[in-house]
Amino acid sequence: MAEKIIMTEADMRRAISRIAHEIVERNQGCQDLVFIGMHTRGVPLAHRLARRIKEFEKVDIPVGALDISLYRDDLSSRGLQAEVHPTSVPTNIAGKRLILVDDVLFTGRSIRAALDELVDLGRPYSIQLAVLVDRGHRELPIRADYVGKNVPTSRDEDVAVKLRDIDGTEEVVIIRESR
Amino acid sequence: MTVSSGHRKQNREIEKRSGTTGNAVVQTEWHHRHLLDTDILSREEIELVFNHATAMEEILGREIKKVPTLRSKTIVNMFFEASTRTRASFDLAAKALSADVINITASGSSVEKGESLLDTVLTIQSLGADVIIMRHQCSGAPYFVARNVKCSVINAGDGWHAHPTQALLDMFTIHKHKNGLKGLKIVIVGDILHSRVARSNIHGLAAMGARVIACGPPTLMPVAGAFPAVKFEYDLDRAIQGCDVVMPLRLQLERQQGGLFPSTREYSRMYQVTPERLSRANPGAIVLHPGPMNEGIEISPEVAHGPQSVVEEQVANGVAVRMALLTLVLLGTSYGSFGK
């Protein structure tokens, strides 16, 4: 398998900074914002965005974590992942502006599941989507509001986001299966 | 690293390589189509049940207590013996997962017309059941059914033999209070001989590394050697000394053939869990009861409703544990599309 780095640590830091500013700009401040990170790597990314906004706006934005395992649409064909994390959303999300955070946007199916789960938790004012990488190949009418990097990929490639808190290194790579 | 690709196999390999996050990393997969007793479960599999049950608890705390996970699955509650909490608990668990539930009891069904157990379950299977949850007065009946049907079978209590979901919810309750089960001293008090709850708990607790002491009158104890991992003790005051968990069992008057103990009055004098006896346990010890309680016989009302009792919590945990088990049996990683 061949790996190619498409974002370095510095690229990731700049992308997160830019997205943080875009979020504040588009929402005209931080009023009612809540970050929702998607397990696994969306959660630390959501915390980073919240920290970055705290640095320049001096506002604490609540961060929640969402596990969509029980809402997936391929449960009956693929089965359940071994481990399920409890969803933990800190505040009542009714009337809030939610920023859903994930690492890679691909088919859009996990986002569909996340939207279903969020709607079960309450009726937010709006839901926006922030991703570090958009690799294309959507199978549902879903798009991201904030994108760190658009990466054209082929279907038999993998995009892997590595975060220091989880993987020990900080980079985004494309993995090509050798055959 | 997270991976998004159409290549499932590669995905799985990458997931395995990088492991997962969170404090308790669960690496095991679920390999059981049926859940008939706890004696088939490894420590890792029991921890997997706890992991899923924790996620299910969060759902039960929501305003909308429903997830779409088991949509279009049919779950049949087949109870040939009386039950309030187990049946209601399975019913709620199935509904919280969006499954369709059918309830069948012996009275009012074709069983009354003399239909055999095999014919009854084959009929239910033909109607499209994905899981049969079964309680039966005969030990081993769910095993017989499991051998003859294609769907999953969950044992909700068979005779004197096993009651695995009760044991798992008891263990989950202890696990939550004591942050694990390894090394805990657990006293099960009462009619061990006739108790399916005790048997299933003993197997599961042994797998988790707890020290189990069975306490009761010698006539209500299983034969020596039945449970090598268990210590038997006939004096409750001595058994309860320094223990972390006390689990009095219901004195099952319907299962007594008579002559095994002189009177309920004498039984309660010697084996009732009272505040005085409980004071010999470790500080912070908890009291569980599988219910329904005979207050004043195996447990005093002060203990049953006292600060150390977790009986009501057990009932709530039961729904979460049964949700976890239904999901695992139907969607466990190694079964995937099993059944349909």
Short mmCIF file of C-alpha atoms in Angstrom, two decimals:
data_model
loop_
_atom_site.label_atom_id
_atom_site.label_comp_id
_atom_site.label_asym_id
_atom_site.label_seq_id
_atom_site.Cartn_x
_atom_site.Cartn_y
_atom_site.Cartn_z
CA MET A 1 0.00 0.00 0.00
CA ALA A 2 1.35 3.38 -1.01
CA GLU A 3 0.70 6.40 1.21
CA LYS A 4 0.85 10.00 0.03
CA ILE A 5 0.64 12.94 2.40
CA ILE A 6 -1.98 15.46 1.27
CA MET A 7 -2.06 17.66 4.39
CA THR A 8 0.78 18.28 6.81
CA GLU A 9 0.41 19.30 10.42
CA ALA A 10 0.74 22.98 9.44
CA ASP A 11 -1.86 22.60 6.66
CA MET A 12 -4.29 21.05 9.14
CA ARG A 13 -3.72 23.81 11.69
CA ARG A 14 -4.36 26.51 9.09
CA ALA A 15 -7.47 24.77 7.77
CA ILE A 16 -8.93 24.47 11.28
CA SER A 17 -8.16 28.15 11.95
CA ARG A 18 -9.81 29.22 8.73
CA ILE A 19 -12.91 27.09 9.38
CA ALA A 20 -13.16 28.53 12.91
CA HIS A 21 -13.20 32.05 11.47
CA GLU A 22 -15.69 31.11 8.75
CA ILE A 23 -18.07 29.63 11.33
CA VAL A 24 -18.05 32.81 13.42
CA GLU A 25 -18.40 34.97 10.32
CA ARG A 26 -21.27 33.03 8.79
CA ASN A 27 -23.19 32.86 12.09
CA GLN A 28 -22.45 36.50 12.92
CA GLY A 29 -20.89 35.58 16.24
CA CYS A 30 -21.09 32.64 18.57
CA GLN A 31 -24.66 33.00 19.79
CA ASP A 32 -26.29 29.57 20.31
CA LEU A 33 -23.47 27.65 18.62
CA VAL A 34 -22.89 24.02 19.69
CA PHE A 35 -20.23 21.75 18.21
CA ILE A 36 -21.13 18.10 17.67
CA GLY A 37 -18.15 15.87 16.89
CA MET A 38 -18.75 12.54 15.20
CA HIS A 39 -16.97 9.55 16.69
CA THR A 40 -14.12 8.92 16.44
CA ARG A 41 -12.00 11.69 14.91
CA GLY A 42 -14.73 14.30 14.61
CA VAL A 43 -14.69 14.66 18.40
CA PRO A 44 -11.13 15.97 18.83
CA LEU A 45 -11.60 18.13 15.70
CA ALA A 46 -14.71 19.69 17.26
CA HIS A 47 -12.75 20.44 20.44
CA ARG A 48 -9.98 22.07 18.39
CA LEU A 49 -12.44 24.32 16.59
CA ALA A 50 -13.99 25.31 19.93
CA ARG A 51 -10.54 26.07 21.39
CA ARG A 52 -9.56 28.14 18.35
CA ILE A 53 -12.75 30.22 18.57
CA LYS A 54 -12.16 30.71 22.29
CA GLU A 55 -8.74 32.19 21.47
CA PHE A 56 -10.05 34.98 19.26
CA GLU A 57 -13.65 35.44 20.43
CA LYS A 58 -13.20 34.61 24.15
CA VAL A 59 -16.38 32.56 24.12
CA ASP A 60 -16.85 28.99 25.35
CA ILE A 61 -18.81 26.92 22.86
CA PRO A 62 -20.20 23.59 24.15
CA VAL A 63 -18.90 20.43 22.44
CA GLY A 64 -20.85 17.18 22.19
CA ALA A 65 -20.03 13.74 20.80
CA LEU A 66 -22.24 11.67 18.55
CA ASP A 67 -22.01 7.94 17.85
CA ILE A 68 -24.11 7.03 14.85
CA SER A 69 -23.63 3.23 15.06
CA LEU A 70 -27.28 2.58 15.88
CA TYR A 71 -28.51 4.80 13.02
CA ARG A 72 -26.42 3.38 10.18
CA ASP A 73 -28.20 2.22 7.04
CA ASP A 74 -25.92 -0.78 6.43
CA LEU A 75 -26.55 -2.49 9.77
CA SER A 76 -28.32 -5.46 8.28
CA SER A 77 -25.68 -6.07 5.62
CA ARG A 78 -22.52 -5.15 7.48
CA GLY A 79 -23.48 -5.75 11.10
CA LEU A 80 -22.58 -3.67 14.08
CA GLN A 81 -19.15 -2.28 14.89
CA ALA A 82 -17.67 -4.00 17.91
CA GLU A 83 -17.59 -0.93 20.07
CA VAL A 84 -20.34 1.61 20.55
CA HIS A 85 -19.72 4.93 22.29
CA PRO A 86 -22.49 6.63 24.19
CA THR A 87 -23.67 9.79 22.53
CA SER A 88 -23.15 12.75 24.85
CA VAL A 89 -24.60 16.09 23.95
CA PRO A 90 -24.02 18.64 26.73
CA THR A 91 -26.98 20.95 26.32
CA ASN A 92 -30.53 20.85 25.12
CA ILE A 93 -30.06 21.29 21.39
CA ALA A 94 -33.54 22.72 20.75
CA GLY A 95 -33.18 26.10 19.04
CA LYS A 96 -29.37 25.82 18.83
CA ARG A 97 -27.13 26.30 15.77
CA LEU A 98 -25.33 22.97 15.54
CA ILE A 99 -22.02 22.57 13.78
CA LEU A 100 -21.57 18.90 12.97
CA VAL A 101 -17.87 18.02 12.68
CA ASP A 102 -16.35 15.02 10.91
CA ASP A 103 -12.93 14.24 9.53
CA VAL A 104 -13.70 12.93 6.03
CA LEU A 105 -16.83 13.51 3.96
CA PHE A 106 -17.30 10.63 1.49
CA THR A 107 -20.64 9.03 0.56
CA GLY A 108 -22.64 11.23 2.95
CA ARG A 109 -24.29 8.24 4.56
CA SER A 110 -22.85 8.83 8.04
CA ILE A 111 -24.01 12.44 7.84
CA ARG A 112 -27.52 11.20 6.96
CA ALA A 113 -27.41 8.98 10.06
CA ALA A 114 -26.11 11.85 12.20
CA LEU A 115 -28.91 14.15 11.02
CA ASP A 116 -31.48 11.53 11.97
CA GLU A 117 -29.97 11.09 15.40
CA LEU A 118 -29.74 14.84 16.04
CA VAL A 119 -33.37 15.33 15.11
CA ASP A 120 -34.28 12.62 17.65
CA LEU A 121 -32.43 14.59 20.32
CA GLY A 122 -34.39 17.82 19.76
CA ARG A 123 -35.24 20.44 17.16
CA PRO A 124 -32.20 22.61 16.49
CA TYR A 125 -32.49 26.01 14.78
CA SER A 126 -30.03 24.84 12.13
CA ILE A 127 -27.39 22.20 11.44
CA GLN A 128 -24.21 23.03 9.51
CA LEU A 129 -21.48 20.63 8.51
CA ALA A 130 -17.72 21.12 8.88
CA VAL A 131 -15.23 18.54 7.57
CA LEU A 132 -11.46 18.48 7.33
CA VAL A 133 -11.44 16.66 3.97
CA ASP A 134 -14.09 16.31 1.28
CA ARG A 135 -13.10 13.43 -0.97
CA GLY A 136 -16.16 13.37 -3.23
CA HIS A 137 -18.25 10.35 -4.33
CA ARG A 138 -21.45 11.45 -2.63
CA GLU A 139 -24.35 8.99 -2.71
CA LEU A 140 -26.84 11.35 -1.06
CA PRO A 141 -27.73 15.02 -1.59
CA ILE A 142 -25.46 16.27 1.19
CA ARG A 143 -22.76 18.97 1.09
CA ALA A 144 -20.45 20.51 3.67
CA ASP A 145 -20.69 24.16 4.75
CA TYR A 146 -17.04 24.30 5.77
CA VAL A 147 -14.30 22.25 4.10
CA GLY A 148 -10.63 22.11 5.08
CA LYS A 149 -9.49 20.65 1.76
CA ASN A 150 -11.22 19.25 -1.31
CA VAL A 151 -9.35 16.15 -2.46
CA PRO A 152 -10.26 14.40 -5.70
CA THR A 153 -9.92 10.67 -5.08
CA SER A 154 -10.73 7.43 -6.81
CA ARG A 155 -13.04 4.95 -5.13
CA ASP A 156 -10.35 2.42 -4.45
CA GLU A 157 -8.26 4.87 -2.51
CA ASP A 158 -8.59 5.55 1.20
CA VAL A 159 -8.26 8.89 2.90
CA ALA A 160 -6.98 8.70 6.46
CA VAL A 161 -6.92 11.60 8.89
CA LYS A 162 -4.41 11.06 11.68
CA LEU A 163 -4.66 13.10 14.84
CA ARG A 164 -2.06 13.33 17.56
CA ASP A 165 -4.58 12.59 20.36
CA ILE A 166 -5.53 9.27 18.75
CA ASP A 167 -2.89 8.20 16.25
CA GLY A 168 0.25 9.84 17.60
CA THR A 169 0.93 11.73 14.37
CA GLU A 170 -0.72 14.67 12.69
CA GLU A 171 -1.32 14.39 8.93
CA VAL A 172 -3.81 13.46 6.22
CA VAL A 173 -2.80 10.75 3.76
CA ILE A 174 -4.18 9.04 0.69
CA ILE A 175 -3.67 5.30 0.74
CA ARG A 176 -3.60 3.49 -2.56
CA GLU A 177 -4.05 -0.23 -2.53
CA SER A 178 -1.14 -1.92 -4.27
CA ARG A 179 -2.15 -4.71 -6.56
CA MET B 1 -7.02 7.02 11.57
CA THR B 2 -10.40 7.04 10.01
CA VAL B 3 -10.84 5.57 6.63
CA SER B 4 -13.54 6.04 4.08
CA SER B 5 -13.51 3.67 1.18
CA GLY B 6 -15.55 1.21 -0.72
CA HIS B 7 -13.08 -1.46 0.32
CA ARG B 8 -14.60 -3.12 3.27
CA LYS B 9 -11.97 -5.73 3.90
CA GLN B 10 -9.21 -3.20 3.88
CA ASN B 11 -11.28 -0.99 6.12
CA ARG B 12 -11.59 -3.71 8.68
CA GLU B 13 -7.89 -4.41 8.60
CA ILE B 14 -7.09 -0.79 9.11
CA GLU B 15 -9.56 -0.55 11.97
CA LYS B 16 -7.96 -3.56 13.60
CA ARG B 17 -4.49 -2.12 13.18
CA SER B 18 -5.24 1.22 14.67
CA GLY B 19 -7.61 0.05 17.39
CA THR B 20 -10.28 2.35 18.74
CA THR B 21 -10.42 5.18 21.21
CA GLY B 22 -12.10 5.48 24.57
CA ASN B 23 -11.06 4.12 27.91
CA ALA B 24 -12.20 0.52 27.55
CA VAL B 25 -11.07 -0.73 24.18
CA VAL B 26 -13.24 -3.61 23.12
CA GLN B 27 -11.54 -5.82 20.59
CA THR B 28 -13.78 -8.83 20.63
CA GLU B 29 -16.60 -9.67 18.30
CA TRP B 30 -19.91 -11.31 19.08
CA HIS B 31 -20.30 -14.87 17.83
CA HIS B 32 -23.53 -16.05 19.38
CA ARG B 33 -26.73 -16.45 17.44
CA HIS B 34 -28.53 -17.55 20.61
CA LEU B 35 -28.16 -16.52 24.21
CA LEU B 36 -29.15 -19.52 26.28
CA ASP B 37 -26.87 -19.17 29.30
CA THR B 38 -23.91 -17.16 30.55
CA ASP B 39 -21.60 -20.19 30.60
CA ILE B 40 -20.77 -19.66 26.91
CA LEU B 41 -19.60 -16.07 27.42
CA SER B 42 -15.98 -15.00 27.85
CA ARG B 43 -14.91 -12.02 29.92
CA GLU B 44 -14.38 -10.02 26.72
CA GLU B 45 -17.87 -10.82 25.48
CA ILE B 46 -19.43 -9.80 28.79
CA GLU B 47 -17.49 -6.53 28.61
CA LEU B 48 -18.84 -6.04 25.10
CA VAL B 49 -22.37 -6.37 26.50
CA PHE B 50 -21.54 -3.74 29.15
CA ASN B 51 -20.09 -1.45 26.47
CA HIS B 52 -23.25 -1.63 24.39
CA ALA B 53 -25.51 -1.38 27.44
CA THR B 54 -23.81 1.90 28.38
CA ALA B 55 -24.65 3.33 24.95
CA MET B 56 -28.23 2.08 25.32
CA GLU B 57 -28.57 3.82 28.70
CA GLU B 58 -27.94 7.15 27.02
CA ILE B 59 -30.80 6.44 24.63
CA LEU B 60 -33.14 5.59 27.50
CA GLY B 61 -32.30 8.97 29.05
CA ARG B 62 -33.47 10.86 25.97
CA GLU B 63 -36.78 12.56 25.51
CA ILE B 64 -37.42 10.38 22.44
CA LYS B 65 -36.36 6.95 23.67
CA LYS B 66 -36.18 5.30 20.28
CA VAL B 67 -33.50 4.47 17.74
CA PRO B 68 -34.08 2.85 14.34
CA THR B 69 -31.53 0.06 14.82
CA LEU B 70 -33.84 -2.98 14.65
CA ARG B 71 -36.46 -1.57 12.32
CA SER B 72 -38.29 -4.34 10.43
CA LYS B 73 -37.11 -7.04 12.86
CA THR B 74 -39.79 -9.07 14.60
CA ILE B 75 -39.28 -10.10 18.19
CA VAL B 76 -41.58 -12.65 19.77
CA ASN B 77 -41.96 -12.81 23.53
CA MET B 78 -43.02 -16.35 24.31
CA PHE B 79 -43.73 -16.73 28.01
CA PHE B 80 -44.97 -20.10 29.25
CA GLU B 81 -44.47 -19.02 32.85
CA ALA B 82 -45.54 -15.94 34.80
CA SER B 83 -43.40 -12.83 34.47
CA THR B 84 -43.87 -9.11 34.94
CA ARG B 85 -40.49 -7.45 34.86
CA THR B 86 -38.61 -9.65 32.42
CA ARG B 87 -41.37 -9.53 29.83
CA ALA B 88 -42.04 -5.82 30.22
CA SER B 89 -38.31 -5.20 30.10
CA PHE B 90 -37.82 -7.14 26.85
CA ASP B 91 -40.89 -5.45 25.42
CA LEU B 92 -39.54 -1.97 26.19
CA ALA B 93 -36.07 -2.89 24.97
CA ALA B 94 -37.38 -4.15 21.63
CA LYS B 95 -39.61 -1.11 21.16
CA ALA B 96 -36.80 1.33 22.00
CA LEU B 97 -34.88 -0.29 19.11
CA SER B 98 -37.90 0.09 16.78
CA ALA B 99 -38.49 -3.65 16.45
CA ASP B 100 -41.99 -5.09 16.14
CA VAL B 101 -43.02 -7.10 19.18
CA ILE B 102 -45.50 -9.92 19.50
CA ASN B 103 -46.41 -11.26 22.94
CA ILE B 104 -47.52 -14.86 23.34
CA THR B 105 -48.42 -16.43 26.66
CA ALA B 106 -49.33 -20.06 27.29
CA SER B 107 -52.79 -19.16 28.50
CA GLY B 108 -54.93 -17.88 25.68
CA SER B 109 -52.74 -19.43 22.94
CA SER B 110 -52.99 -22.73 21.07
CA VAL B 111 -50.82 -24.26 23.80
CA GLU B 112 -54.05 -24.53 25.77
CA LYS B 113 -55.48 -26.60 22.93
CA GLY B 114 -52.60 -29.05 23.31
CA GLU B 115 -50.24 -27.78 20.63
CA SER B 116 -46.70 -29.07 21.19
CA LEU B 117 -43.82 -26.72 21.91
CA LEU B 118 -42.17 -27.59 18.60
CA ASP B 119 -45.31 -26.84 16.58
CA THR B 120 -45.81 -23.57 18.42
CA VAL B 121 -42.30 -22.32 17.72
CA LEU B 122 -42.35 -23.50 14.11
CA THR B 123 -45.56 -21.54 13.62
CA ILE B 124 -43.94 -18.47 15.13
CA GLN B 125 -40.92 -18.92 12.90
CA SER B 126 -43.11 -19.14 9.81
CA LEU B 127 -44.72 -15.87 10.79
CA GLY B 128 -41.30 -14.27 10.36
CA ALA B 129 -39.80 -14.03 13.84
CA ASP B 130 -36.18 -12.89 13.98
CA VAL B 131 -35.78 -13.54 17.70
CA ILE B 132 -37.77 -15.71 20.05
CA ILE B 133 -37.49 -14.67 23.68
CA MET B 134 -38.56 -17.62 25.68
CA ARG B 135 -39.47 -18.45 29.25
CA HIS B 136 -40.41 -22.01 30.07
CA GLN B 137 -40.93 -24.03 33.21
CA CYS B 138 -38.82 -26.91 31.85
CA SER B 139 -35.05 -26.65 32.14
CA GLY B 140 -33.49 -26.94 28.70
CA ALA B 141 -36.60 -26.04 26.68
CA PRO B 142 -34.90 -23.06 24.95
CA TYR B 143 -32.04 -25.35 23.88
CA PHE B 144 -34.55 -27.67 22.24
CA VAL B 145 -36.14 -24.72 20.45
CA ALA B 146 -32.77 -23.27 19.37
CA ARG B 147 -31.89 -26.59 17.73
CA ASN B 148 -35.09 -26.55 15.71
CA VAL B 149 -35.46 -22.99 14.46
CA LYS B 150 -33.47 -20.73 12.15
CA CYS B 151 -34.06 -17.55 14.12
CA SER B 152 -32.27 -16.48 17.30
CA VAL B 153 -33.40 -17.66 20.72
CA ILE B 154 -32.88 -15.77 23.95
CA ASN B 155 -33.52 -17.63 27.16
CA ALA B 156 -35.64 -15.55 29.54
CA GLY B 157 -35.57 -18.24 32.23
CA ASP B 158 -35.92 -22.01 31.94
CA GLY B 159 -36.93 -24.05 34.98
CA TRP B 160 -34.12 -24.29 37.51
CA HIS B 161 -31.50 -23.93 34.85
CA ALA B 162 -30.57 -20.49 33.55
CA HIS B 163 -31.62 -16.85 33.31
CA PRO B 164 -28.76 -15.21 31.45
CA THR B 165 -30.26 -11.76 30.88
CA GLN B 166 -30.99 -11.36 34.59
CA ALA B 167 -27.43 -12.37 35.42
CA LEU B 168 -26.01 -9.90 32.90
CA LEU B 169 -28.11 -7.05 34.24
CA ASP B 170 -27.07 -7.92 37.80
CA MET B 171 -23.45 -7.94 36.72
CA PHE B 172 -23.83 -4.68 34.80
CA THR B 173 -25.35 -3.07 37.91
CA ILE B 174 -22.45 -4.26 40.08
CA HIS B 175 -19.94 -3.26 37.40
CA LYS B 176 -21.32 0.29 37.39
CA HIS B 177 -21.23 0.65 41.17
CA LYS B 178 -17.90 -1.01 41.81
CA ASN B 179 -16.14 -0.03 38.58
CA GLY B 180 -15.48 -3.62 37.56
CA LEU B 181 -16.10 -7.07 38.99
CA LYS B 182 -12.64 -8.56 39.38
CA GLY B 183 -11.79 -9.54 42.95
CA LEU B 184 -15.14 -8.51 44.44
CA LYS B 185 -16.60 -10.71 47.17
CA ILE B 186 -20.18 -11.50 46.26
CA VAL B 187 -22.57 -13.43 48.50
CA ILE B 188 -25.61 -15.08 46.95
CA VAL B 189 -28.07 -16.06 49.68
CA GLY B 190 -30.94 -18.53 49.57
CA ASP B 191 -32.21 -21.41 47.52
CA ILE B 192 -29.22 -21.89 45.23
CA LEU B 193 -30.43 -25.35 44.22
CA HIS B 194 -33.60 -24.18 42.49
CA SER B 195 -32.36 -20.80 41.32
CA ARG B 196 -31.67 -20.16 37.64
CA VAL B 197 -30.66 -16.62 38.55
CA ALA B 198 -27.96 -17.92 40.90
CA ARG B 199 -26.63 -20.42 38.35
CA SER B 200 -26.31 -17.87 35.56
CA ASN B 201 -24.78 -15.31 37.91
CA ILE B 202 -22.25 -17.84 39.18
CA HIS B 203 -21.04 -18.65 35.65
CA GLY B 204 -20.82 -15.01 34.60
CA LEU B 205 -19.25 -13.72 37.81
CA ALA B 206 -16.65 -16.49 37.68
CA ALA B 207 -15.74 -15.44 34.12
CA MET B 208 -15.27 -11.88 35.36
CA GLY B 209 -13.00 -12.93 38.21
CA ALA B 210 -15.31 -12.21 41.15
CA ARG B 211 -15.23 -14.38 44.28
CA VAL B 212 -18.66 -15.92 44.75
CA ILE B 213 -19.91 -17.34 48.03
CA ALA B 214 -23.17 -19.29 48.00
CA CYS B 215 -24.98 -19.23 51.32
CA GLY B 216 -28.15 -21.01 52.42
CA PRO B 217 -29.49 -24.08 54.19
CA PRO B 218 -27.54 -27.25 53.23
CA THR B 219 -30.71 -28.80 51.81
CA LEU B 220 -31.00 -25.95 49.27
CA MET B 221 -27.41 -26.13 48.04
CA PRO B 222 -26.35 -27.93 44.86
CA VAL B 223 -24.30 -31.09 45.14
CA ALA B 224 -20.64 -30.62 45.97
CA GLY B 225 -18.58 -30.08 42.85
CA ALA B 226 -21.40 -28.55 40.82
CA PHE B 227 -19.64 -25.16 40.89
CA PRO B 228 -15.91 -25.58 41.46
CA ALA B 229 -15.36 -21.81 41.53
CA VAL B 230 -17.85 -21.20 44.34
CA LYS B 231 -17.33 -21.38 48.08
CA PHE B 232 -20.27 -22.72 50.07
CA GLU B 233 -21.12 -21.31 53.48
CA TYR B 234 -24.08 -22.16 55.69
CA ASP B 235 -23.80 -19.34 58.21
CA LEU B 236 -24.94 -16.02 56.74
CA ASP B 237 -23.25 -13.91 59.43
CA ARG B 238 -19.92 -15.44 58.50
CA ALA B 239 -20.54 -15.31 54.73
CA ILE B 240 -21.50 -11.65 54.71
CA GLN B 241 -18.35 -10.59 56.60
CA GLY B 242 -16.37 -8.14 54.45
CA CYS B 243 -18.33 -8.72 51.26
CA ASP B 244 -18.97 -6.10 48.54
CA VAL B 245 -22.28 -7.35 47.19
CA VAL B 246 -25.17 -9.23 48.81
CA MET B 247 -27.71 -10.90 46.58
CA PRO B 248 -30.62 -12.52 48.45
CA LEU B 249 -32.70 -14.75 46.18
CA ARG B 250 -36.44 -15.01 46.28
CA LEU B 251 -37.56 -18.02 48.26
CA GLN B 252 -39.44 -19.66 45.41
CA LEU B 253 -42.32 -21.23 47.23
CA GLU B 254 -43.73 -22.55 43.94
CA ARG B 255 -40.61 -24.64 43.39
CA GLN B 256 -40.44 -26.20 46.85
CA GLN B 257 -41.38 -29.84 47.01
CA GLY B 258 -41.62 -29.56 50.78
CA GLY B 259 -39.42 -30.82 53.54
CA LEU B 260 -36.28 -28.95 52.45
CA PHE B 261 -36.55 -26.45 55.28
CA PRO B 262 -38.80 -26.46 58.36
CA SER B 263 -40.71 -23.19 57.89
CA THR B 264 -40.42 -19.81 56.21
CA ARG B 265 -40.22 -18.35 59.71
CA GLU B 266 -37.14 -20.36 60.55
CA TYR B 267 -35.68 -19.62 57.11
CA SER B 268 -36.09 -15.90 57.58
CA ARG B 269 -34.57 -16.01 61.08
CA MET B 270 -31.43 -17.67 59.73
CA TYR B 271 -31.09 -16.27 56.22
CA GLN B 272 -32.90 -12.95 56.03
CA VAL B 273 -30.66 -10.05 55.01
CA THR B 274 -31.26 -7.53 57.79
CA PRO B 275 -29.61 -4.19 58.60
CA GLU B 276 -27.63 -5.86 61.43
CA ARG B 277 -26.27 -8.54 59.12
CA LEU B 278 -25.59 -6.02 56.35
CA SER B 279 -23.49 -3.96 58.78
CA ARG B 280 -20.91 -6.78 58.71
CA ALA B 281 -20.37 -6.24 54.98
CA ASN B 282 -17.84 -3.76 53.61
CA PRO B 283 -18.89 -0.11 53.87
CA GLY B 284 -20.43 0.76 50.53
CA ALA B 285 -21.61 -2.79 49.92
CA ILE B 286 -24.67 -2.97 47.69
CA VAL B 287 -27.73 -5.21 47.84
CA LEU B 288 -29.29 -6.69 44.72
CA HIS B 289 -32.47 -8.72 44.40
CA PRO B 290 -33.73 -10.32 41.19
CA GLY B 291 -37.33 -9.65 42.26
CA PRO B 292 -40.10 -10.08 43.01
CA MET B 293 -39.11 -9.61 46.66
CA ASN B 294 -40.70 -11.43 49.57
CA GLU B 295 -40.07 -8.65 52.05
CA GLY B 296 -39.77 -10.07 55.55
CA ILE B 297 -38.64 -13.49 54.32
CA GLU B 298 -35.33 -13.30 52.44
CA ILE B 299 -34.87 -9.54 52.80
CA SER B 300 -36.07 -7.13 55.45
CA PRO B 301 -38.06 -4.11 54.26
CA GLU B 302 -35.42 -1.77 55.77
CA VAL B 303 -32.74 -3.32 53.55
CA ALA B 304 -34.99 -3.67 50.51
CA HIS B 305 -35.69 0.07 50.48
CA GLY B 306 -32.54 1.23 52.26
CA PRO B 307 -29.65 3.29 50.92
CA GLN B 308 -27.58 0.24 49.96
CA SER B 309 -30.33 -1.32 47.86
CA VAL B 310 -29.95 -1.00 44.09
CA VAL B 311 -33.07 -3.01 43.27
CA GLU B 312 -34.82 -0.23 41.35
CA GLU B 313 -31.67 0.48 39.39
CA GLN B 314 -31.49 -3.17 38.40
CA VAL B 315 -34.86 -2.85 36.72
CA ALA B 316 -33.72 0.20 34.73
CA ASN B 317 -30.42 -1.45 33.81
CA GLY B 318 -32.35 -4.50 32.65
CA VAL B 319 -33.83 -2.59 29.72
CA ALA B 320 -30.42 -1.29 28.62
CA VAL B 321 -28.78 -4.73 28.91
CA ARG B 322 -31.59 -6.38 26.94
CA MET B 323 -31.34 -3.72 24.23
CA ALA B 324 -27.63 -4.51 24.01
CA LEU B 325 -28.27 -8.25 23.78
CA LEU B 326 -30.98 -7.95 21.13
CA THR B 327 -28.68 -5.80 19.01
CA LEU B 328 -25.73 -8.13 19.46
CA VAL B 329 -27.67 -11.29 18.72
CA LEU B 330 -29.23 -9.77 15.59
CA LEU B 331 -26.41 -7.57 14.30
CA GLY B 332 -23.29 -8.88 16.03
CA THR B 333 -20.34 -8.42 13.74
CA SER B 334 -19.99 -12.04 12.76
CA TYR B 335 -23.68 -12.48 11.99
CA GLY B 336 -24.44 -9.39 9.98
CA SER B 337 -27.22 -10.37 7.67
CA PHE B 338 -27.94 -13.62 9.43
CA GLY B 339 -31.49 -14.86 9.21
CA LYS B 340 -32.80 -12.89 6.26
#
